PDB file of C-alpha atoms and ligand atoms in Angstrom:
ATOM      1  CA  MET A  30       3.335  -7.874  -6.122  1.00  0.00           C
ATOM      2  CA  SER A  31       1.464  -6.123  -8.875  1.00  0.00           C
ATOM      3  CA  ASP A  32       3.573  -4.887 -11.755  1.00  0.00           C
ATOM      4  CA  VAL A  33       1.865  -1.502 -11.428  1.00  0.00           C
ATOM      5  CA  VAL A  34       3.881  -0.961  -8.246  1.00  0.00           C
ATOM      6  CA  ASP A  35       6.998   1.013  -9.097  1.00  0.00           C
ATOM      7  CA  ARG A  36       9.118   0.796  -5.960  1.00  0.00           C
ATOM      8  CA  LYS A  37      11.091   3.802  -7.067  1.00  0.00           C
ATOM      9  CA  ALA A  38       8.022   5.909  -6.308  1.00  0.00           C
ATOM     10  CA  LEU A  39       8.526   4.988  -2.653  1.00  0.00           C
ATOM     11  CA  TRP A  40      12.103   6.261  -2.765  1.00  0.00           C
ATOM     12  CA  ASP A  41      10.719   9.809  -2.895  1.00  0.00           C
ATOM     13  CA  ILE A  42       9.269   9.535   0.618  1.00  0.00           C
ATOM     14  CA  THR A  43      11.278  11.644   3.078  1.00  0.00           C
ATOM     15  CA  TYR A  44      12.632  10.463   6.438  1.00  0.00           C
ATOM     16  CA  GLY A  45      14.864  11.369   9.327  1.00  0.00           C
ATOM     17  CA  LEU A  46      17.485   9.220  11.036  1.00  0.00           C
ATOM     18  CA  TYR A  47      17.121   8.112  14.637  1.00  0.00           C
ATOM     19  CA  ILE A  48      18.386   5.625  17.166  1.00  0.00           C
ATOM     20  CA  VAL A  49      15.653   3.551  18.735  1.00  0.00           C
ATOM     21  CA  SER A  50      16.721   1.736  21.894  1.00  0.00           C
ATOM     22  CA  SER A  51      15.110  -0.691  24.290  1.00  0.00           C
ATOM     23  CA  VAL A  52      15.828  -3.096  27.113  1.00  0.00           C
ATOM     24  CA  SER A  53      15.131  -6.695  28.090  1.00  0.00           C
ATOM     25  CA  ASP A  54      15.980  -7.652  31.665  1.00  0.00           C
ATOM     26  CA  THR A  55      19.532  -6.318  32.023  1.00  0.00           C
ATOM     27  CA  ARG A  56      20.354  -6.352  28.323  1.00  0.00           C
ATOM     28  CA  THR A  57      20.126  -3.232  26.198  1.00  0.00           C
ATOM     29  CA  ASN A  58      20.262  -2.561  22.496  1.00  0.00           C
ATOM     30  CA  GLY A  59      19.636   0.146  19.941  1.00  0.00           C
ATOM     31  CA  GLN A  60      19.468   0.491  16.186  1.00  0.00           C
ATOM     32  CA  ILE A  61      19.111   3.042  13.424  1.00  0.00           C
ATOM     33  CA  VAL A  62      15.513   3.711  12.391  1.00  0.00           C
ATOM     34  CA  ASN A  63      14.467   6.117   9.640  1.00  0.00           C
ATOM     35  CA  SER A  64      10.720   5.823  10.112  1.00  0.00           C
ATOM     36  CA  VAL A  65       9.737   7.749  13.231  1.00  0.00           C
ATOM     37  CA  ILE A  66       6.750  10.092  13.211  1.00  0.00           C
ATOM     38  CA  GLN A  67       4.625  11.889  15.767  1.00  0.00           C
ATOM     39  CA  VAL A  68       1.115  10.501  15.406  1.00  0.00           C
ATOM     40  CA  SER A  69      -0.823  12.225  18.182  1.00  0.00           C
ATOM     41  CA  ALA A  70      -0.685  15.529  20.073  1.00  0.00           C
ATOM     42  CA  GLU A  71      -2.570  14.436  23.191  1.00  0.00           C
ATOM     43  CA  PRO A  72      -1.337  12.216  24.588  1.00  0.00           C
ATOM     44  CA  PRO A  73       1.936  12.934  22.776  1.00  0.00           C
ATOM     45  CA  SER A  74       2.611   9.762  20.822  1.00  0.00           C
ATOM     46  CA  ILE A  75       4.978   8.538  18.157  1.00  0.00           C
ATOM     47  CA  ALA A  76       5.012   5.566  15.789  1.00  0.00           C
ATOM     48  CA  LEU A  77       8.023   3.784  14.359  1.00  0.00           C
ATOM     49  CA  SER A  78       8.724   0.743  12.218  1.00  0.00           C
ATOM     50  CA  ILE A  79      11.148  -2.051  13.187  1.00  0.00           C
ATOM     51  CA  ASN A  80      12.166  -5.217  11.340  1.00  0.00           C
ATOM     52  CA  LYS A  81      10.916  -8.336  13.127  1.00  0.00           C
ATOM     53  CA  ASN A  82      14.360  -9.965  12.832  1.00  0.00           C
ATOM     54  CA  ASN A  83      16.080  -7.227  14.800  1.00  0.00           C
ATOM     55  CA  LEU A  84      17.090  -7.675  18.428  1.00  0.00           C
ATOM     56  CA  THR A  85      15.594  -4.284  19.303  1.00  0.00           C
ATOM     57  CA  HIS A  86      12.217  -5.541  18.058  1.00  0.00           C
ATOM     58  CA  ARG A  87      12.336  -8.372  20.568  1.00  0.00           C
ATOM     59  CA  TYR A  88      13.418  -6.089  23.385  1.00  0.00           C
ATOM     60  CA  ILE A  89      10.559  -3.663  22.681  1.00  0.00           C
ATOM     61  CA  GLU A  90       8.111  -6.571  22.745  1.00  0.00           C
ATOM     62  CA  ASP A  91       9.674  -7.873  25.984  1.00  0.00           C
ATOM     63  CA  SER A  92       9.717  -4.619  27.941  1.00  0.00           C
ATOM     64  CA  GLY A  93       7.058  -2.484  26.249  1.00  0.00           C
ATOM     65  CA  VAL A  94       9.313   0.559  26.461  1.00  0.00           C
ATOM     66  CA  LEU A  95      11.470   2.352  23.924  1.00  0.00           C
ATOM     67  CA  ALA A  96      13.496   5.505  23.464  1.00  0.00           C
ATOM     68  CA  VAL A  97      14.234   7.576  20.385  1.00  0.00           C
ATOM     69  CA  SER A  98      17.339   9.751  19.973  1.00  0.00           C
ATOM     70  CA  VAL A  99      17.178  12.354  17.194  1.00  0.00           C
ATOM     71  CA  LEU A 100      20.577  12.395  15.458  1.00  0.00           C
ATOM     72  CA  GLU A 101      22.316  15.615  14.453  1.00  0.00           C
ATOM     73  CA  GLU A 102      23.384  16.270  10.882  1.00  0.00           C
ATOM     74  CA  ASP A 103      27.136  15.846  11.445  1.00  0.00           C
ATOM     75  CA  THR A 104      26.823  12.480  13.203  1.00  0.00           C
ATOM     76  CA  PRO A 105      29.982  10.509  12.212  1.00  0.00           C
ATOM     77  CA  MET A 106      29.437   7.620   9.823  1.00  0.00           C
ATOM     78  CA  PRO A 107      31.127   4.991  12.074  1.00  0.00           C
ATOM     79  CA  PHE A 108      28.587   5.865  14.772  1.00  0.00           C
ATOM     80  CA  ILE A 109      25.749   5.316  12.299  1.00  0.00           C
ATOM     81  CA  GLY A 110      27.472   2.110  11.170  1.00  0.00           C
ATOM     82  CA  LEU A 111      27.600   0.797  14.741  1.00  0.00           C
ATOM     83  CA  PHE A 112      23.838   1.166  15.125  1.00  0.00           C
ATOM     84  CA  GLY A 113      22.846   0.556  11.503  1.00  0.00           C
ATOM     85  CA  PHE A 114      24.996  -2.331  10.367  1.00  0.00           C
ATOM     86  CA  LYS A 115      26.021  -4.261  13.461  1.00  0.00           C
ATOM     87  CA  SER A 116      23.811  -6.582  15.456  1.00  0.00           C
ATOM     88  CA  GLY A 117      23.411  -6.363  19.212  1.00  0.00           C
ATOM     89  CA  ARG A 118      23.803 -10.145  19.127  1.00  0.00           C
ATOM     90  CA  ASP A 119      27.482  -9.579  18.243  1.00  0.00           C
ATOM     91  CA  VAL A 120      28.421  -6.328  19.979  1.00  0.00           C
ATOM     92  CA  ASP A 121      27.316  -4.449  23.086  1.00  0.00           C
ATOM     93  CA  LYS A 122      26.520  -1.192  21.294  1.00  0.00           C
ATOM     94  CA  MET A 123      25.465   0.772  24.344  1.00  0.00           C
ATOM     95  CA  SER A 124      28.811   0.225  26.086  1.00  0.00           C
ATOM     96  CA  GLN A 125      30.527   2.079  23.236  1.00  0.00           C
ATOM     97  CA  VAL A 126      28.550   5.337  23.411  1.00  0.00           C
ATOM     98  CA  ALA A 127      27.296   7.886  25.905  1.00  0.00           C
ATOM     99  CA  CYS A 128      23.881   7.003  27.191  1.00  0.00           C
ATOM    100  CA  ARG A 129      21.713   7.406  30.254  1.00  0.00           C
ATOM    101  CA  ASN A 130      18.993   5.412  31.926  1.00  0.00           C
ATOM    102  CA  GLY A 131      15.514   6.676  31.242  1.00  0.00           C
ATOM    103  CA  GLU A 132      12.712   6.736  33.785  1.00  0.00           C
ATOM    104  CA  THR A 133      11.151   3.754  32.023  1.00  0.00           C
ATOM    105  CA  GLY A 134      14.376   1.773  32.482  1.00  0.00           C
ATOM    106  CA  CYS A 135      15.124   2.170  28.806  1.00  0.00           C
ATOM    107  CA  PRO A 136      18.662   3.178  27.782  1.00  0.00           C
ATOM    108  CA  ILE A 137      18.827   6.524  25.971  1.00  0.00           C
ATOM    109  CA  VAL A 138      21.678   7.323  23.568  1.00  0.00           C
ATOM    110  CA  THR A 139      22.885  10.907  24.071  1.00  0.00           C
ATOM    111  CA  ASP A 140      25.949  10.893  21.760  1.00  0.00           C
ATOM    112  CA  ASN A 141      25.290  12.904  18.581  1.00  0.00           C
ATOM    113  CA  ALA A 142      21.670  13.418  19.689  1.00  0.00           C
ATOM    114  CA  LEU A 143      19.839  16.733  19.516  1.00  0.00           C
ATOM    115  CA  SER A 144      17.004  15.443  21.655  1.00  0.00           C
ATOM    116  CA  PHE A 145      15.455  12.278  22.943  1.00  0.00           C
ATOM    117  CA  MET A 146      12.089  10.917  23.991  1.00  0.00           C
ATOM    118  CA  GLU A 147      11.084   7.739  25.744  1.00  0.00           C
ATOM    119  CA  GLY A 148       7.740   6.104  26.118  1.00  0.00           C
ATOM    120  CA  ARG A 149       5.574   3.076  26.664  1.00  0.00           C
ATOM    121  CA  VAL A 150       4.157   1.017  23.811  1.00  0.00           C
ATOM    122  CA  THR A 151       0.381   1.467  23.524  1.00  0.00           C
ATOM    123  CA  GLY A 152      -0.208  -0.483  20.343  1.00  0.00           C
ATOM    124  CA  SER A 153       1.385  -2.284  17.417  1.00  0.00           C
ATOM    125  CA  VAL A 154       0.510  -3.175  13.843  1.00  0.00           C
ATOM    126  CA  ASP A 155       1.880  -6.218  11.992  1.00  0.00           C
ATOM    127  CA  CYS A 156       3.083  -4.994   8.585  1.00  0.00           C
ATOM    128  CA  GLY A 157       4.773  -8.089   7.152  1.00  0.00           C
ATOM    129  CA  THR A 158       8.540  -7.770   7.487  1.00  0.00           C
ATOM    130  CA  HIS A 159       8.109  -4.967  10.025  1.00  0.00           C
ATOM    131  CA  THR A 160       6.016  -4.044  13.044  1.00  0.00           C
ATOM    132  CA  ILE A 161       4.789  -0.523  13.671  1.00  0.00           C
ATOM    133  CA  PHE A 162       4.997   0.296  17.359  1.00  0.00           C
ATOM    134  CA  VAL A 163       2.983   3.190  18.758  1.00  0.00           C
ATOM    135  CA  ALA A 164       4.326   4.679  21.981  1.00  0.00           C
ATOM    136  CA  GLU A 165       3.033   7.338  24.343  1.00  0.00           C
ATOM    137  CA  ILE A 166       5.841   9.700  25.329  1.00  0.00           C
ATOM    138  CA  THR A 167       6.467   9.738  29.080  1.00  0.00           C
ATOM    139  CA  SER A 168       9.550  11.966  29.096  1.00  0.00           C
ATOM    140  CA  SER A 169      11.598  13.905  26.587  1.00  0.00           C
ATOM    141  CA  GLU A 170      14.359  16.465  26.531  1.00  0.00           C
ATOM    142  CA  VAL A 171      16.188  18.765  24.138  1.00  0.00           C
ATOM    143  CA  LEU A 172      19.940  18.246  24.567  1.00  0.00           C
ATOM    144  CA  LYS A 173      21.195  20.907  22.164  1.00  0.00           C
ATOM    145  CA  SER A 174      20.107  22.963  19.193  1.00  0.00           C
ATOM    146  CA  GLY A 175      21.152  21.990  15.682  1.00  0.00           C
ATOM    147  CA  THR A 176      20.013  20.520  12.405  1.00  0.00           C
ATOM    148  CA  PRO A 177      18.514  17.027  12.529  1.00  0.00           C
ATOM    149  CA  LEU A 178      20.018  14.450  10.183  1.00  0.00           C
ATOM    150  CA  THR A 179      17.665  13.585   7.343  1.00  0.00           C
ATOM    151  CA  TYR A 180      17.747  10.337   5.392  1.00  0.00           C
ATOM    152  CA  ALA A 181      18.329  12.301   2.182  1.00  0.00           C
ATOM    153  CA  TYR A 182      21.395  14.026   3.667  1.00  0.00           C
ATOM    154  CA  TYR A 183      22.701  10.664   4.888  1.00  0.00           C
ATOM    155  CA  GLN A 184      22.304   9.143   1.430  1.00  0.00           C
ATOM    156  CA  ASN A 185      23.216  12.043  -0.841  1.00  0.00           C
ATOM    157  CA  VAL A 186      25.866  13.908   1.147  1.00  0.00           C
ATOM    158  CA  LYS A 187      27.266  11.265   3.479  1.00  0.00           C
ATOM    159  CA  LYS A 188      26.859   8.499   0.855  1.00  0.00           C
ATOM    160  CA  GLY A 189      25.213   6.129   3.317  1.00  0.00           C
ATOM    161  CA  THR A 190      23.209   3.048   2.400  1.00  0.00           C
ATOM    162  CA  ALA A 191      20.191   1.201   3.847  1.00  0.00           C
ATOM    163  CA  SER A 192      20.724  -2.047   5.751  1.00  0.00           C
ATOM    164  CA  LYS A 193      18.875  -5.143   4.563  1.00  0.00           C
ATOM    165  CA  ASN A 194      16.487  -4.841   7.508  1.00  0.00           C
ATOM    166  CA  ALA A 195      15.494  -1.250   6.812  1.00  0.00           C
ATOM    167  CA  PRO A 196      11.954  -0.716   5.492  1.00  0.00           C
ATOM    168  CA  THR A 197      13.544   1.386   2.756  1.00  0.00           C
ATOM    169  CA  TYR A 198      16.078  -1.248   1.650  1.00  0.00           C
ATOM    170  CA  LYS A 199      16.268  -1.036  -2.112  1.00  0.00           C
ATOM    171  CA  GLY A 200      17.472  -4.556  -2.830  1.00  0.00           C
ATOM    172  CA  ASP A 201      20.518  -5.179  -4.966  1.00  0.00           C
ATOM    173  CA  LEU A 202      21.360  -1.646  -6.000  1.00  0.00           C
ATOM    174  CA  LYS A 203      23.903  -2.821  -8.550  1.00  0.00           C
ATOM    175  CA  SER A 204      21.290  -4.617 -10.609  1.00  0.00           C
ATOM    176  CA  GLN A 205      19.089  -1.531 -10.578  1.00  0.00           C
ATOM    177  CA  GLU A 206      21.708   0.885 -11.776  1.00  0.00           C
ATOM    178  CA  THR A 207      21.570   2.024 -15.337  1.00  0.00           C
ATOM    179  CA  ALA A 208      24.517   1.249 -17.575  1.00  0.00           C
ATOM    180  CA  GLN A 209      25.426   4.906 -17.513  1.00  0.00           C
ATOM    181  CA  GLU A 210      25.585   4.978 -13.745  1.00  0.00           C
ATOM    182  CA  LYS A 211      27.981   2.042 -13.820  1.00  0.00           C
ATOM    183  CA  ILE A 212      30.581   3.862 -15.873  1.00  0.00           C
ATOM    184  CA  VAL A 213      33.641   4.190 -13.697  1.00  0.00           C
ATOM    185  CA  GLU A 214      35.374   7.549 -13.708  1.00  0.00           C
ATOM    186  CA  GLY A 215      38.772   7.223 -15.369  1.00  0.00           C
ATOM    187  CA  THR A 216      40.535   3.934 -14.746  1.00  0.00           C
ATOM    188  CA  MET A 217      40.047   3.836 -10.979  1.00  0.00           C
ATOM    189  CA  LYS A 218      37.695   1.117  -9.871  1.00  0.00           C
ATOM    190  CA  LYS A 219      34.983   1.521  -7.281  1.00  0.00           C
ATOM    191  CA  TYR A 220      35.013  -0.968  -4.403  1.00  0.00           C
ATOM    192  CA  VAL A 221      31.974  -2.301  -2.553  1.00  0.00           C
ATOM    193  CA  CYS A 222      31.867  -3.076   1.180  1.00  0.00           C
ATOM    194  CA  GLY A 223      30.777  -6.702   1.583  1.00  0.00           C
ATOM    195  CA  VAL A 224      29.234  -5.915   4.973  1.00  0.00           C
ATOM    196  CA  CYS A 225      27.054  -2.872   4.361  1.00  0.00           C
ATOM    197  CA  GLY A 226      27.111  -2.191   0.625  1.00  0.00           C
ATOM    198  CA  TYR A 227      28.892   1.166   0.901  1.00  0.00           C
ATOM    199  CA  ILE A 228      30.707   1.959  -2.333  1.00  0.00           C
ATOM    200  CA  TYR A 229      34.144   3.559  -2.174  1.00  0.00           C
ATOM    201  CA  ASP A 230      34.354   5.930  -5.126  1.00  0.00           C
ATOM    202  CA  PRO A 231      37.973   7.005  -5.795  1.00  0.00           C
ATOM    203  CA  SER A 232      36.782  10.179  -7.508  1.00  0.00           C
ATOM    204  CA  GLU A 233      35.163  11.269  -4.244  1.00  0.00           C
ATOM    205  CA  GLY A 234      37.575   9.741  -1.718  1.00  0.00           C
ATOM    206  CA  ASP A 235      36.431   9.604   1.909  1.00  0.00           C
ATOM    207  CA  PRO A 236      36.393  13.187   3.213  1.00  0.00           C
ATOM    208  CA  GLU A 237      35.371  12.124   6.751  1.00  0.00           C
ATOM    209  CA  GLY A 238      38.314   9.720   6.823  1.00  0.00           C
ATOM    210  CA  ASN A 239      40.709  12.372   5.449  1.00  0.00           C
ATOM    211  CA  ILE A 240      41.051  10.537   2.137  1.00  0.00           C
ATOM    212  CA  ALA A 241      41.388  13.013  -0.711  1.00  0.00           C
ATOM    213  CA  PRO A 242      39.336  12.716  -3.907  1.00  0.00           C
ATOM    214  CA  GLY A 243      41.379  10.868  -6.532  1.00  0.00           C
ATOM    215  CA  THR A 244      42.797   8.284  -4.130  1.00  0.00           C
ATOM    216  CA  PRO A 245      42.601   4.764  -5.651  1.00  0.00           C
ATOM    217  CA  PHE A 246      41.290   2.054  -3.345  1.00  0.00           C
ATOM    218  CA  GLU A 247      44.670   0.308  -3.528  1.00  0.00           C
ATOM    219  CA  GLU A 248      46.376   3.356  -2.023  1.00  0.00           C
ATOM    220  CA  LEU A 249      44.092   3.645   1.002  1.00  0.00           C
ATOM    221  CA  PRO A 250      45.989   3.093   4.279  1.00  0.00           C
ATOM    222  CA  ASP A 251      45.899  -0.509   5.523  1.00  0.00           C
ATOM    223  CA  ASP A 252      44.034   0.616   8.646  1.00  0.00           C
ATOM    224  CA  TRP A 253      41.369   2.463   6.650  1.00  0.00           C
ATOM    225  CA  THR A 254      37.880   1.168   7.465  1.00  0.00           C
ATOM    226  CA  CYS A 255      34.468   1.434   5.871  1.00  0.00           C
ATOM    227  CA  PRO A 256      33.044   4.844   6.873  1.00  0.00           C
ATOM    228  CA  VAL A 257      29.588   3.312   7.251  1.00  0.00           C
ATOM    229  CA  CYS A 258      30.064   0.036   9.119  1.00  0.00           C
ATOM    230  CA  GLY A 259      33.724  -0.024  10.180  1.00  0.00           C
ATOM    231  CA  ALA A 260      34.643  -3.095   8.102  1.00  0.00           C
ATOM    232  CA  SER A 261      38.324  -3.423   7.183  1.00  0.00           C
ATOM    233  CA  LYS A 262      39.733  -3.080   3.654  1.00  0.00           C
ATOM    234  CA  ASP A 263      39.777  -6.834   3.049  1.00  0.00           C
ATOM    235  CA  GLU A 264      35.975  -6.892   3.281  1.00  0.00           C
ATOM    236  CA  PHE A 265      35.841  -4.847   0.063  1.00  0.00           C
ATOM    237  CA  ALA A 266      35.615  -6.207  -3.469  1.00  0.00           C
ATOM    238  CA  PRO A 267      35.837  -4.447  -6.833  1.00  0.00           C
ATOM    239  CA  GLU A 268      32.474  -3.358  -8.193  1.00  0.00           C
ATOM    240  CA  ASP A 269      31.327  -5.470 -11.151  1.00  0.00           C
TER     241      ASP A 269
HETATM  242 FE1   FE B   4      30.625  -1.156   5.300  1.00  0.00          FE
END
């Protein structure tokens, strides 16, 4: 890659946060996707980007159908972790959430969704690590009113991270941090989740998990789990 490409420039692009689901024979799967856009008014069409290694990618190629659920702003982090950091090869994600069968046969996640749309793939573009799928919407519905979850809110307010298969994955964040950013508040150490990269910051605690700011990692309850991916405490290691 040319050294005139500053990847940090790409970090300023704005996104939402969605679940994209699909089906292959009787198997279903879904995953978090941040890159979903409407690309045409007539016929109503959307485009989205999926990592080629993901199970959902294969299912979309197999069936040619997909659904998108637009997540609401207060979607719980464990729910995002289930779809963002766990593989459908290991867990049956759809059995753990509310969903319905779409008219295309595609499963549609309705938990924490403001609205959904399903459609048939009309084209695709090979983009290296990812494929852009274009789909014509065949049905859609607003489930409730509310504020859609943006990627910025997920990162800045909910302290979420990008999975390695996300188009926006920033690589090893630790190596990119400035020395100043690495200064640990007081004597309490930050701990990093070995599964998803979430960083537990004692000065902030885990408000969604009822952990007060100022709680050292060592004093977290034994049954505390990563708010992003659900990993247990023993998956965490002190930040370098
Ligand atoms: Fe995690």
